[in-house]
Structures are given as C-alpha cells and as structure tokens.
XYZ file of C-alpha atoms in Angstrom:
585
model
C 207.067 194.313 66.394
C 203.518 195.811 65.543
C 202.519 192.590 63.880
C 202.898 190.529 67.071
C 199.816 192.394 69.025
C 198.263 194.619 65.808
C 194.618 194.340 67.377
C 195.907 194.928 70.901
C 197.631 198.084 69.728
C 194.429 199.079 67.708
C 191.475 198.797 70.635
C 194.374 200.425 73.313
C 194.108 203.454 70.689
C 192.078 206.300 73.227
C 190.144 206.777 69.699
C 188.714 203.390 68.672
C 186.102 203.428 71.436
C 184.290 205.655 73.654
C 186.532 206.205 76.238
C 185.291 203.976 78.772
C 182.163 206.490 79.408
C 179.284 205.221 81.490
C 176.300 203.994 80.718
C 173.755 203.482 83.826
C 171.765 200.103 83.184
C 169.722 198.993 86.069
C 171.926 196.560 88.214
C 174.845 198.452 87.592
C 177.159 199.329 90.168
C 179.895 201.669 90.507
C 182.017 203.324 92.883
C 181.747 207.466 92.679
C 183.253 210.635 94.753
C 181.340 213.112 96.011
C 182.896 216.586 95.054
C 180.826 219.337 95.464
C 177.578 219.947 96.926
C 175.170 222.246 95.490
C 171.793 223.689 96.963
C 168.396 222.299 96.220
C 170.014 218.767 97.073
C 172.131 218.911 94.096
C 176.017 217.433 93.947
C 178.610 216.992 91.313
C 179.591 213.454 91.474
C 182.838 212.059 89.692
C 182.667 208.095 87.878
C 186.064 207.607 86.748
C 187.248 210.087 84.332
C 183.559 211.572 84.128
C 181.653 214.514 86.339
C 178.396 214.111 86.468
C 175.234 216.611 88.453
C 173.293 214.055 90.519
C 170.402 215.098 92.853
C 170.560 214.253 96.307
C 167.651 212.216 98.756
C 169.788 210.791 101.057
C 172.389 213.074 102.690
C 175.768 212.477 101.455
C 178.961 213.991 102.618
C 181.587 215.886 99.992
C 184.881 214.359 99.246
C 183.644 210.611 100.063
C 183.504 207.864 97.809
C 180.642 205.214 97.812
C 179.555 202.439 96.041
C 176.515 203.321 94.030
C 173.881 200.554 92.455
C 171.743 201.803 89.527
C 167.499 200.313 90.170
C 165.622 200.028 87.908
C 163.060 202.871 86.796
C 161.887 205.591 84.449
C 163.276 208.624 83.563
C 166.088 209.971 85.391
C 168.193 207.206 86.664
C 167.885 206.109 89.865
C 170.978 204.992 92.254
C 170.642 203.292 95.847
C 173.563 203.501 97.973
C 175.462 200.238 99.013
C 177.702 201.109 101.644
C 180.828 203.930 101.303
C 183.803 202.885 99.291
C 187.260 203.959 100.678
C 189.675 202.852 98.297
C 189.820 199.595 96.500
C 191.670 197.660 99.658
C 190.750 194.131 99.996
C 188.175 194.933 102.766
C 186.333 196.964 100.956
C 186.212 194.888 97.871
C 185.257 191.858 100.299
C 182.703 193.904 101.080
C 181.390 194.180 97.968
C 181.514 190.951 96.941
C 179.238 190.172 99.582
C 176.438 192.482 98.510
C 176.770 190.372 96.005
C 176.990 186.961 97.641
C 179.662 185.865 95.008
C 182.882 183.908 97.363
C 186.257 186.003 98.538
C 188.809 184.009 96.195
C 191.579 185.396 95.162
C 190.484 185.500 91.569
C 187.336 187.751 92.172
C 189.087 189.871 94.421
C 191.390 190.725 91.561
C 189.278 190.724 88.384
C 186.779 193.497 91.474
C 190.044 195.262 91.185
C 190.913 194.994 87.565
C 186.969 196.401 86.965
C 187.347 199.386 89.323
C 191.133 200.129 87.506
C 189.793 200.509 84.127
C 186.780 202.161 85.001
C 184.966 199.299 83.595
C 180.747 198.940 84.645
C 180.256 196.599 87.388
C 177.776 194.124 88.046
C 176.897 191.004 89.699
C 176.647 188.943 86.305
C 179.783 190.632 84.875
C 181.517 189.928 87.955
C 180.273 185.962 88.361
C 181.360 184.960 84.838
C 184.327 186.601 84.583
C 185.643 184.709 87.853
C 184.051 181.611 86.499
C 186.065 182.273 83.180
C 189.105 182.541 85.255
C 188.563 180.562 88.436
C 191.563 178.186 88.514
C 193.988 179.670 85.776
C 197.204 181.812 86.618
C 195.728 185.016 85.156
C 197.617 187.294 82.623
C 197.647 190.647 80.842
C 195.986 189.083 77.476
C 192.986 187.371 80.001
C 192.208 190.257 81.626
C 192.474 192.666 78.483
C 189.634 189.905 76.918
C 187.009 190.286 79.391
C 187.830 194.381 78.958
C 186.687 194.097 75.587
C 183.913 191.891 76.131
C 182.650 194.535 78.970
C 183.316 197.536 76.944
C 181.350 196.074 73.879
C 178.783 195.025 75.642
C 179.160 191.189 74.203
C 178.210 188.465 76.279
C 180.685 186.828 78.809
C 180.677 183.150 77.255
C 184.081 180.850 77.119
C 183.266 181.216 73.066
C 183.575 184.714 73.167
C 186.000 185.096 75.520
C 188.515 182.558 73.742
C 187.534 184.633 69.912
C 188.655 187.939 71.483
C 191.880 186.639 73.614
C 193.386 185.067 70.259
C 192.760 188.608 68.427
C 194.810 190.390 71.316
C 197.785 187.357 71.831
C 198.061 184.769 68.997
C 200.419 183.856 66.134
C 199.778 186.054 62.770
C 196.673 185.470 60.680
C 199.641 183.753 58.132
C 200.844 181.359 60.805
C 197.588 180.654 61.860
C 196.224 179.636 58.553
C 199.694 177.592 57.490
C 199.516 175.823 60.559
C 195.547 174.402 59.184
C 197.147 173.961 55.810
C 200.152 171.640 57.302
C 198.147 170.109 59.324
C 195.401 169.130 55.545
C 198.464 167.929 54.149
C 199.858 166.090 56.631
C 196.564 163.564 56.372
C 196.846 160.141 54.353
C 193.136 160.569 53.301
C 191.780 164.023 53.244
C 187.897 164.605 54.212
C 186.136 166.324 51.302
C 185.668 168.889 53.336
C 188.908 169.580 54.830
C 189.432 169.597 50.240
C 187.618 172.422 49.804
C 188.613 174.315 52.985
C 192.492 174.029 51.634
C 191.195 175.677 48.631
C 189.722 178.141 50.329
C 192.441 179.053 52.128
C 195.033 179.006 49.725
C 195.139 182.389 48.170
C 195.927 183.578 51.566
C 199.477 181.919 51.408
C 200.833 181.266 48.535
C 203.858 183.666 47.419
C 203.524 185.625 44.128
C 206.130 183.327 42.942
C 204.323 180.509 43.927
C 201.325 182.165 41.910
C 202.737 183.231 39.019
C 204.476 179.872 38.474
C 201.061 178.466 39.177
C 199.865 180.732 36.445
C 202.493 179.460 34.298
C 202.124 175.741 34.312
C 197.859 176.754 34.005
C 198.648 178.763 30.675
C 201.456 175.443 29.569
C 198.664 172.746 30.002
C 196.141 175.311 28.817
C 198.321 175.451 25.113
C 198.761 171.899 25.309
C 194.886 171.224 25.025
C 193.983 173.791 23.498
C 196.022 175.080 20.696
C 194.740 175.142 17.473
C 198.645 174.678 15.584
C 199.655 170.724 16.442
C 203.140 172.495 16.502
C 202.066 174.785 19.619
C 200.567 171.747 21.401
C 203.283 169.731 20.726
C 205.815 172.594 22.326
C 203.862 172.706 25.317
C 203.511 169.331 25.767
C 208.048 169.187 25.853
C 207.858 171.978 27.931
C 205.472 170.138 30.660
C 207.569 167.040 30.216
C 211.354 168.495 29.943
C 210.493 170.875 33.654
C 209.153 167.061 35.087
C 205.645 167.601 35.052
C 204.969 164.824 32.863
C 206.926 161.729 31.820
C 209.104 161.475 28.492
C 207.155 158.882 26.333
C 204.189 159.184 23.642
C 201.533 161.797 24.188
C 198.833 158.788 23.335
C 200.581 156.587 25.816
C 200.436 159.523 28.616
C 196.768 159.841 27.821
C 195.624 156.260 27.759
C 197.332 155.526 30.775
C 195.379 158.528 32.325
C 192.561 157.360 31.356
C 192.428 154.364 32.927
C 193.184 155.931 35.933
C 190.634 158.582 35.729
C 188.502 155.258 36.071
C 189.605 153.994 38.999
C 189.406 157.909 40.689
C 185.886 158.140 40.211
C 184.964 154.871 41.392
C 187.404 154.902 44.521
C 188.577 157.939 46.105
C 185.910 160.124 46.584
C 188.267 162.878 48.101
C 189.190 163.505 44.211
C 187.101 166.587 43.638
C 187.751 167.081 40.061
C 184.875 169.042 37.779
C 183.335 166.624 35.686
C 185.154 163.666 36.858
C 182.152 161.061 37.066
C 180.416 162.028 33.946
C 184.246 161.953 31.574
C 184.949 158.511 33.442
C 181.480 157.489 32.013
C 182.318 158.743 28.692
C 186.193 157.434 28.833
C 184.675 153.997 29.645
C 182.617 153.761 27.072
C 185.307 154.598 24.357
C 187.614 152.448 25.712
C 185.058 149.488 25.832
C 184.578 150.126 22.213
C 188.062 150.368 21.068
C 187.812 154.083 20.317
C 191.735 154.674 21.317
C 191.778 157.830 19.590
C 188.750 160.255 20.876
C 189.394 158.620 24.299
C 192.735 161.175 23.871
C 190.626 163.984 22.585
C 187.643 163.717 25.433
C 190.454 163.515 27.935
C 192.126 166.920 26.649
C 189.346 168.776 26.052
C 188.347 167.659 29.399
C 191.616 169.115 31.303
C 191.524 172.048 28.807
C 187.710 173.262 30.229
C 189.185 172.937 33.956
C 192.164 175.057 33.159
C 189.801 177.781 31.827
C 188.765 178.590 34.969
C 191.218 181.623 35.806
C 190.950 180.352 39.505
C 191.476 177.100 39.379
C 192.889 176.285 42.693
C 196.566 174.728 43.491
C 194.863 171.395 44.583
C 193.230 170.723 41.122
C 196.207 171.493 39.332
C 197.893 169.006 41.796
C 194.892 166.228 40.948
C 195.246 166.402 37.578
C 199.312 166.080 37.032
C 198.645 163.145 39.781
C 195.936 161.501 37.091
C 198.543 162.301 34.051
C 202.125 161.540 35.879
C 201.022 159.579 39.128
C 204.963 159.198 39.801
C 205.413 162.866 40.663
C 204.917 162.637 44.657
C 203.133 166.216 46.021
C 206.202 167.665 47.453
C 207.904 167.038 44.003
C 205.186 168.423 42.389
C 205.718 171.613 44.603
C 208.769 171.956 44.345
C 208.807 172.001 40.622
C 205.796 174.523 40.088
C 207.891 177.080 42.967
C 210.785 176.830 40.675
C 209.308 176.972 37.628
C 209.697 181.077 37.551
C 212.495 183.033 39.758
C 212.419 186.406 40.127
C 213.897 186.866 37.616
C 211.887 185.345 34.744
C 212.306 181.525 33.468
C 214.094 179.442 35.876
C 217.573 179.671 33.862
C 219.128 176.515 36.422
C 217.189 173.806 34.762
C 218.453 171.749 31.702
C 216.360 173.108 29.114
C 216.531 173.173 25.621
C 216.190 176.314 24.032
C 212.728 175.792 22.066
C 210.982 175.182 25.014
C 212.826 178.049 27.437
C 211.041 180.286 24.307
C 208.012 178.672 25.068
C 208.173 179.488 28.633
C 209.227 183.229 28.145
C 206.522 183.481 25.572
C 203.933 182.001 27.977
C 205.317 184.175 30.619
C 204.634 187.198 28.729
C 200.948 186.356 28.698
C 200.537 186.203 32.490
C 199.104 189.180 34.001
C 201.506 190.348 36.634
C 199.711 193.326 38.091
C 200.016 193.149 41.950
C 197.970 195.978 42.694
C 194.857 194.199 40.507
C 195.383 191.273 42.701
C 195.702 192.831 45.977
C 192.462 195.229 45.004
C 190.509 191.707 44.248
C 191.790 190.178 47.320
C 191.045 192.924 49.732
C 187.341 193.079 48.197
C 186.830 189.722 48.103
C 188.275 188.951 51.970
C 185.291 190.195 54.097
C 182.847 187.171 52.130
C 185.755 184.435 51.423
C 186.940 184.382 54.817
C 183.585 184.382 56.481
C 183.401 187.570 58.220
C 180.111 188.357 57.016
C 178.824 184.538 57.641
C 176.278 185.153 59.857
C 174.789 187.923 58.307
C 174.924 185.951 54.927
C 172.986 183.176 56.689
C 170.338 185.329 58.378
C 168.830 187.086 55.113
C 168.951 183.544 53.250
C 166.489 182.436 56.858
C 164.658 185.377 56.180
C 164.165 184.859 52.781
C 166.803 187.806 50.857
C 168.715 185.530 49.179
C 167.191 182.661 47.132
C 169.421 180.886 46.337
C 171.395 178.844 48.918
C 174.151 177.279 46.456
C 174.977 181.122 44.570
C 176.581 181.635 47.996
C 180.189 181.456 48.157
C 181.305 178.664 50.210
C 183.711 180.593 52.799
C 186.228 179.485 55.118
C 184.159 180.136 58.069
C 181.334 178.060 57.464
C 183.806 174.963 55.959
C 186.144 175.401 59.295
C 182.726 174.788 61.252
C 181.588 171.860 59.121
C 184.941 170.356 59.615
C 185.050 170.692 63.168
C 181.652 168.786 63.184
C 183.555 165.541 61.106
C 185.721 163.109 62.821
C 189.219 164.458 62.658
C 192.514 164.061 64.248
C 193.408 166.145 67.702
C 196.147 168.327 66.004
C 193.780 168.940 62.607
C 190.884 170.329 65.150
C 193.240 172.342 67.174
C 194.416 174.177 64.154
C 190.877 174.472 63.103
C 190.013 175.717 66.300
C 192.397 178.515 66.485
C 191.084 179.635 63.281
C 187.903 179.529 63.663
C 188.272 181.730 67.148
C 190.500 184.157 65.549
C 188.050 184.839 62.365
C 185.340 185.061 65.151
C 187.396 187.390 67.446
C 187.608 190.038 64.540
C 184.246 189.841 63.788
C 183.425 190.601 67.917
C 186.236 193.798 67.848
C 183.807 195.196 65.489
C 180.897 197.097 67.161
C 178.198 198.788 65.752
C 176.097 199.752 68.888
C 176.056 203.563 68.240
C 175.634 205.757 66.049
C 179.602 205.816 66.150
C 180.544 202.666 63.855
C 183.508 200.928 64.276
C 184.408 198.133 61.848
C 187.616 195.708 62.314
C 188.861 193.997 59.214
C 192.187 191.567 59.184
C 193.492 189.852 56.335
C 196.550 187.769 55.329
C 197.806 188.941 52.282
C 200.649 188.008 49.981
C 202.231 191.650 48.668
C 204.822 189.866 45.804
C 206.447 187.575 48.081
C 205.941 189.290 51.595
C 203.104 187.657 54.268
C 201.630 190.228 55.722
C 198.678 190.598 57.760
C 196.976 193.739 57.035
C 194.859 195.264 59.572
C 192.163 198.190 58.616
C 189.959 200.051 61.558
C 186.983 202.096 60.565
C 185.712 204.455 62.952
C 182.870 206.497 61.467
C 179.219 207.670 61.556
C 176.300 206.336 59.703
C 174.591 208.497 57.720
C 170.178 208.923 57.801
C 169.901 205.519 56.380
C 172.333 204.135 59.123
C 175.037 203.483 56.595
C 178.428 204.281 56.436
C 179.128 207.806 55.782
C 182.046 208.476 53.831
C 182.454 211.763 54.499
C 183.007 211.823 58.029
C 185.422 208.957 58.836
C 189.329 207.597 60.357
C 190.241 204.527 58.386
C 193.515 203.304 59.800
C 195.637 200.427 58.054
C 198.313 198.281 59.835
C 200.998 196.758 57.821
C 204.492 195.332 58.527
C 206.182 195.914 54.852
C 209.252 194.161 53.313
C 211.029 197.251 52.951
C 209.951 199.561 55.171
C 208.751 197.402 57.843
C 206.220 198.271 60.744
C 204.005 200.748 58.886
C 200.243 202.516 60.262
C 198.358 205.105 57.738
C 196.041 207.178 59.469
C 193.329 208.189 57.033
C 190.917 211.130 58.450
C 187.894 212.149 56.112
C 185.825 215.869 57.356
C 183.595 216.745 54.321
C 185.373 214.565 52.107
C 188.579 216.602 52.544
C 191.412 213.961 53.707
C 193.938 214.279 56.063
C 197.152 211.614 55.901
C 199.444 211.086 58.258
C 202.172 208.008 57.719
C 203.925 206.485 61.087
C 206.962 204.720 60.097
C 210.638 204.823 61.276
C 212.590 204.686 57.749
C 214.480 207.494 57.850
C 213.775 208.160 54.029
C 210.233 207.338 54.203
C 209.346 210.929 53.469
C 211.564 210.955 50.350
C 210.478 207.784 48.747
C 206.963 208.835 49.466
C 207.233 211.891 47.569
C 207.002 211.107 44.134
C 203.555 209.291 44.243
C 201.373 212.604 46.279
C 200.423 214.364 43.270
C 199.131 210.801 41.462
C 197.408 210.496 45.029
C 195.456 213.476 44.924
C 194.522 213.102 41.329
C 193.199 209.704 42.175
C 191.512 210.710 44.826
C 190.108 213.785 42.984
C 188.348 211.644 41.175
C 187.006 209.878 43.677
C 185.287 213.366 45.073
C 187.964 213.700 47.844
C 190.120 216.183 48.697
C 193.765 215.523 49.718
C 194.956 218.172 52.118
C 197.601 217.132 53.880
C 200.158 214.091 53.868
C 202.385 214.083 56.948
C 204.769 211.863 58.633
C 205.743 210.245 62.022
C 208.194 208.124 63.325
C 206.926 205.497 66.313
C 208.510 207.601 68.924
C 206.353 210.897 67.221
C 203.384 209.214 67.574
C 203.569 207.841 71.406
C 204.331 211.854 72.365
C 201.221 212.817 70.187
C 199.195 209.759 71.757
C 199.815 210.883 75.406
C 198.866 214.173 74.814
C 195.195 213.283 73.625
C 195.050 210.589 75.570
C 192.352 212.347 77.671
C 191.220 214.101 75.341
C 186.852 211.947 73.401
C 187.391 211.913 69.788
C 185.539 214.072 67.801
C 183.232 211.722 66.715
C 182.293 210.767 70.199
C 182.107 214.341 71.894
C 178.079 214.177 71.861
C 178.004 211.547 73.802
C 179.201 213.060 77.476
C 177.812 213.334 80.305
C 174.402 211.592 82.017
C 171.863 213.270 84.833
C 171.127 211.352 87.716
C 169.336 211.078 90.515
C 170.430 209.573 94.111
C-alpha cells in the first residue's frame, strides 16, 4: 500500500534531493579512487557516483582507493590523506574508527558501513552520535534510513530529531495517529482544559462528511429553535430536536429552567466546561432567577445558545456541552450516535420513528446546508499548514522579533497545544499518543529543506474526502525566485493520495515557464477513461490561472518503477548546476 510508507516512498524518489552529491566541509572524510592521472600533478578522482579533478602534492598511485579527510582552509579545498582504503572489510573500517578514536562495536562498524553504502559524508561527530543513537538497539531498515535523512539534510543528530524523522518514514497514518490522541481525550473522566481545546483542534481532521453534515444539521435545528422569528418554526424545531432524542419530551419552559440551573452549577464547578459566555449568562441567569423573572431567564438562555450556534465552526465538543446542559441524560456516546445517524447518505435518516412534520423540517433544514466538498477540502488544505502547527516556529519567531503584535490574533494550533499538554500532568497512554503526534508533525516539518537555492517543501495532511480518511501527501521541489521565494514557474508539485475508488493514486505536476506537464500513476484500468471528461475544464481553469496545460498522461505502478530505474542516475533538472567541486590533495 502507498499509504503505509508515503514519505519513505517520496525522499527514496532520485528527484526530491540532490543526489547524494558532496559537499567538502572541513572534518569531512571520505573514501575516493584514484582513476586517472594527469600531468602537472593533476588526477581525476571518483567520490561515489561523482568524478572530480583534484591536484596532486603527495604522490598517489591510479586505481587505489584511500580515505581522504577534508582540513580546514581557504579557497580550494584542502584534503590530507588518512591511510589507503581497500574495500569496506571490517579491517579497514576498524581502521578508521581508530583515526577516530570512537570503540570497534558492532554497531559503529555497521552504521561506518551503512555511511560508505549510501555515499553518505563522513565524520567523526556524524559517526559518534549516530552509534550513540543506536548503541544497544537491534537496528532496522527505518533506523538507519532516519539518520540518512538527518545526514543528507544536514539537521542535527539529536534523539528529538532522530525520533520526528523515523515516525515520518515507519508509523501508523496521520488518521490513526490523530484518532489514537482523540480516544485516548475521551477516554479521561476529567479532561484538562487543554487537552479541550486540543480535541477541538483536531477534530476536523476526523470526522466523516456524514458525521459533518449531520453536525451541520443539528447546528442549523437548534439554530431555528432560538432563533426563528415565526413561534411556529421554533416550535417545529424544537419536536424535531426532541422526537431524534436530543432533548427530552416535556415543556420547552421546563427544559429551559432546568438548564438553567445547571448552567449554574457549570460555571461554578467544572472548569473543563469551555462554553463562550458561560460565566457572564450564569451571572445574568442568577440574577433572574433570584428575582423570580421565570420568563426572560428562558429568553437569555436561548439567545445565549442561539449566538454560539452562529459561529459556522462551532466545534463537535460545544455542541456536545450544550445538549449535556439542556438534556444531561443523553450520555456522550448516545449523543454520538444520534448526531452520526441523524443524515445517511441518502438524505434524512428514513429508520427513525418520525412524524412527518418534523421529517419536513429536517429535509427543509437539509436543503440549507452547504454540501460542497471541494469548498471544504480547498479551506482545509489552506488552512492545514497554520492549524496543524507546521509553521509554529516560524509563527513564534516574528511575534519574538516583533512582526506580529498581537499574541492572542494567533491561531491556537495543534502543535503548540500538543506541547502545552505534554508539559501538564497526564496519564502514560494520553502522553504517548501525544508524543507520537507531536514527533510526526515535527518529522514533516524536518523532510522539508530549504538549504539551496533548490526548495523542497513537505506537506501531510489528514483529510476527510466525503467519507474516505485519507492522508494526503504534497512534495514541492522548486526554485526561489530573486526575492528567494517560491517561483511558480519553474516547479514539480507531486500529491500522494490513496482514493476510495481508485485507490493508491500519485499526480506528478511539472511547471517550465508556466506550461504544465501531468502525468497520473494509478493502476485502474479505466483511469484514463474516467479522467477524460474533466481535461478540457482543467485547462480552462488553469488558463485562467496563467498556466498552460500541455500534456496529461498516465501510468500504472509497474510504468513508473521502469521509468524510475531508467533516471535513476540521471540529477534532476533543477539540480544539474550544482555538479562537480575542484580540489586540491
């Protein structure tokens, strides 16, 4: 399944980095062949898949390998020679290690070897911390393809880092991931007010569109309750909210002063309640009740669940907070399971005992929500990058230095609440689910570099498409234009998606000039065919957009692997400028 290793598959792609070129920093040490010798001292010299001209002060023999160490200096760089390096046998690579006094264990004998087999750059710090990192532990593929990264990005060997980047390349999907957290909220008698707002946070990136749209629903059904105008209306809704078991069968004024009284008791007792306005309308409540004002104690209370159900976003858990003020009987799985069933696909849930005047009420409320996946998945996408935290630390840096200026118009995301709730006193199995989100929001901000003028920007996401979870998986490899942004002209934009229909699905987008090249890899065997219809409406769209649609083509998996191998030596475009390095021995 491409879902199970979608970032693995991404950073093995020979195009989403720089093909493991070198880059000589003092310290550095690599092993090199001698393969031709020039006059005036000169030699081509081969490091890994990369020839290189090298001038000669020692004399060196053709056809040998050695073990080079870059010193430090100006200029051209300059390389000492450590000893000769025949083959990558466990005396030589003893050897080695004793240049640079680090112990003959099995473990650094093998991550020496794993360094010199994917021409990765070698040096004494690399080398210590990745044993350290590994000393002790039965070492696998998803380990040593970690510290690959970490090496090839040039991010620092840490336990932090190295734990962010193994859960991107081996780990449950971003879905399970998240729904483990959420489980693991709900599961908890008394729920930390932070741990409230994080489950809010989070809770877009689960729920099904059912689940939302019946959501949507029962907002709209309290919403004409409240709120309409025509007694008639409101008293419609309110049958439909009691006859689907949302609220209990008796007297509207009974329902509300009983609420009331309750709303009392929230905001003097459980402070995990995080209901808008809730201390302030218990004030007011109070005071109406202590003066025998039955009446407008009704009317405050309504006009006070009416503002909160403006909000188009209102989240699941206020929804939940408020039916648990107005029907306290209706346990939360109850609750669930009667806003999941409130719409089927197919419209109105047509199962439950309704009468007809309120089924009408239903359809007609129905009829009002807006439906539009594709407005939905457009906001979500947009919206991912600051909800889920993957800008956090940039955020927090300009509002140190001073850009933004106002702390609380940030949005809260579910970065910096996962980090504030690891800092609380929770249970074991609450910060181990925390944990592993926290590392895998972390490890797809580290896949992203931006250390060249080659950019390359990882973005994953769990998305709901109708009622497939997804995660979708977008890499950006581009260069920035004279004010070291994004160009948009000159880009690959790849998206990863495993689809309901057509399952395991990757979209190669390439941009030269603004004229667009598509090429779809997926193994339906009418993928072509279905696709058809919608290329004209693509170019128009894209027309519009000042992009040119040249080409859409197709690929099965098997396509793609014979298309892979052959480039597989072969720099990207993007990266052909950056070749080759002088030295001097």
């Amino acid at each position: 399944m491409i879902q199970a290793n979608l970032v693995q598959t991404m950073i093995n792609r020979p195009e989403s980095i720089e093909g493991n070129k070198q880059n000589f920093r003092a310290g550095q040490v690599f092993q090199g062949k001698v393969l031709k010798l020039f006059p005036n001292q000169t030699a081509e010299v081969q490091v890994g898949s990369q020839k290189v001209i090298a001038q000669l002060e020692i004399p060196l023999s053709a056809g040998e390998r050695y073990w080079f160490q870059v010193q430090q200096g100006e200029g051209q760089v300059h390389l000492k020679v450590l000893t000769e390096g025949k083959g990558t046998g466990n005396a030589n690579l003893e050897g080695l290690l004793k240049q640079f006094s680090i112990p003959e264990t099995k473990t650094s004998i093998a991550i020496l070897r794993f360094f010199l087999s994917e021409q990765l750059p070698i040096t004494k710090e690399s080398i210590s911390m990745a044993t350290s990192l590994l000393q002790g532990k039965t070492m696998t593929k998803e380990d040593l393809e970690a510290i690959k990264q970490l090496i090839s990005r040039e991010l620092p060997l840490t336990k932090a880092t190295f734990d962010a980047v193994r859960s991107t390349i081996k780990s449950p999907s971003f879905h399970a991931v998240i729904t483990s957290l959420k489980n693991e909220l709900d599961a908890l008698d008394i729920l930390p007010q932070t741990g409230t707002r994080l489950k809010e946070a989070i809770e877009p990136y689960i729920q099904t569109g059912e689940e939302k749209l019946s959501a949507q629903v029962l907002q709209e059904i309290v919403r004409g309750w409240t709120q309409a105008k025509d007694p008639f209306a409101s008293q419609q809704s309110l049958k439909a909210l009691q006859q689907t078991g949302f609220l209990p069968i008796e007297d509207e004024q009974n329902i509300l002063q009983q609420a009331a009284k309750r709303l009392i008791g929230l905001s003097e007792g459980k402070p995990q309640v995080q209901l808008p306005g809730i201390d302030s309308t218990a004030k007011q409540v109070s005071a109406l009740i202590a003066a025998g004002n039955t009446e407008d104690v009704s009317t405050v209370l309504k006009n006070w669940i009416g503002g909160i159900m403006k909000d188009s976003h209102v989240s699941n858990q206020t929804i939940k907070q408020l039916f648990n003020l107005l029907s306290p009987n209706v346990d939360s799985a109850t609750f669930d399971e009667a806003v999941s069933s409130l719409v089927s696909k197919d419209g109105i849930d047509a199962n439950k005992a309704l009468n007809k005047e309120v089924i009408l009420e239903l359809q007609a409320v129905l009829s009002q929500v807006d439906r539009e996946p594709v407005e939905e998945f457009k906001s979500l996408l947009k919206s991912g990058i600051q909800t889920l935290g993957l800008s956090h630390e940039s955020e927090s840096f300009d509002m140190i230095k001073g850009k933004v200026s106002d702390e609380g118009a940030r949005v809260e995301n579910v970065k910096s609440l996962l980090i504030q709730l690891l800092n609380e006193d929770i249970p074991a199995k609450v910060k181990d689910s925390a944990e592993a989100l926290l590392n895998r929001l972390t490890g797809i901000q580290l896949m992203s570099s931006d250390t060249t003028p080659v950019q390359q920007i990882v973005m994953q996401i769990p998305l709901v498409l109708m009622n497939k979870q997804t995660d979708l998986t977008i890499q950006w490899n581009g260069r920035k234009d004279a004010n070291g942004k994004i160009d948009p002209s000159y880009c690959r934009v790849l998206f990863y998606l495993d689809l309901e229909h057509i399952n395991e699905t990757i979209i190669d987008m390439q941009i030269q000039n603004r004229i667009m090249k598509i090429t779809i890899i997926n193994d339906h065997e009418n993928i072509k065919h279905l696709s058809s219809p919608y290329i004209a409406s693509l170019k128009d769209s894209l027309q519009k957009l000042d992009y040119q649609l040249s080409n859409v083509s197709f690929q099965t998996q098997a396509d793609r692997a014979v298309v892979k191998t052959k480039k597989a030596t072969i720099s990207s475009p993007l990266t052909s400028s950056y070749s080759g390095v002088d030295i001097k021995i």
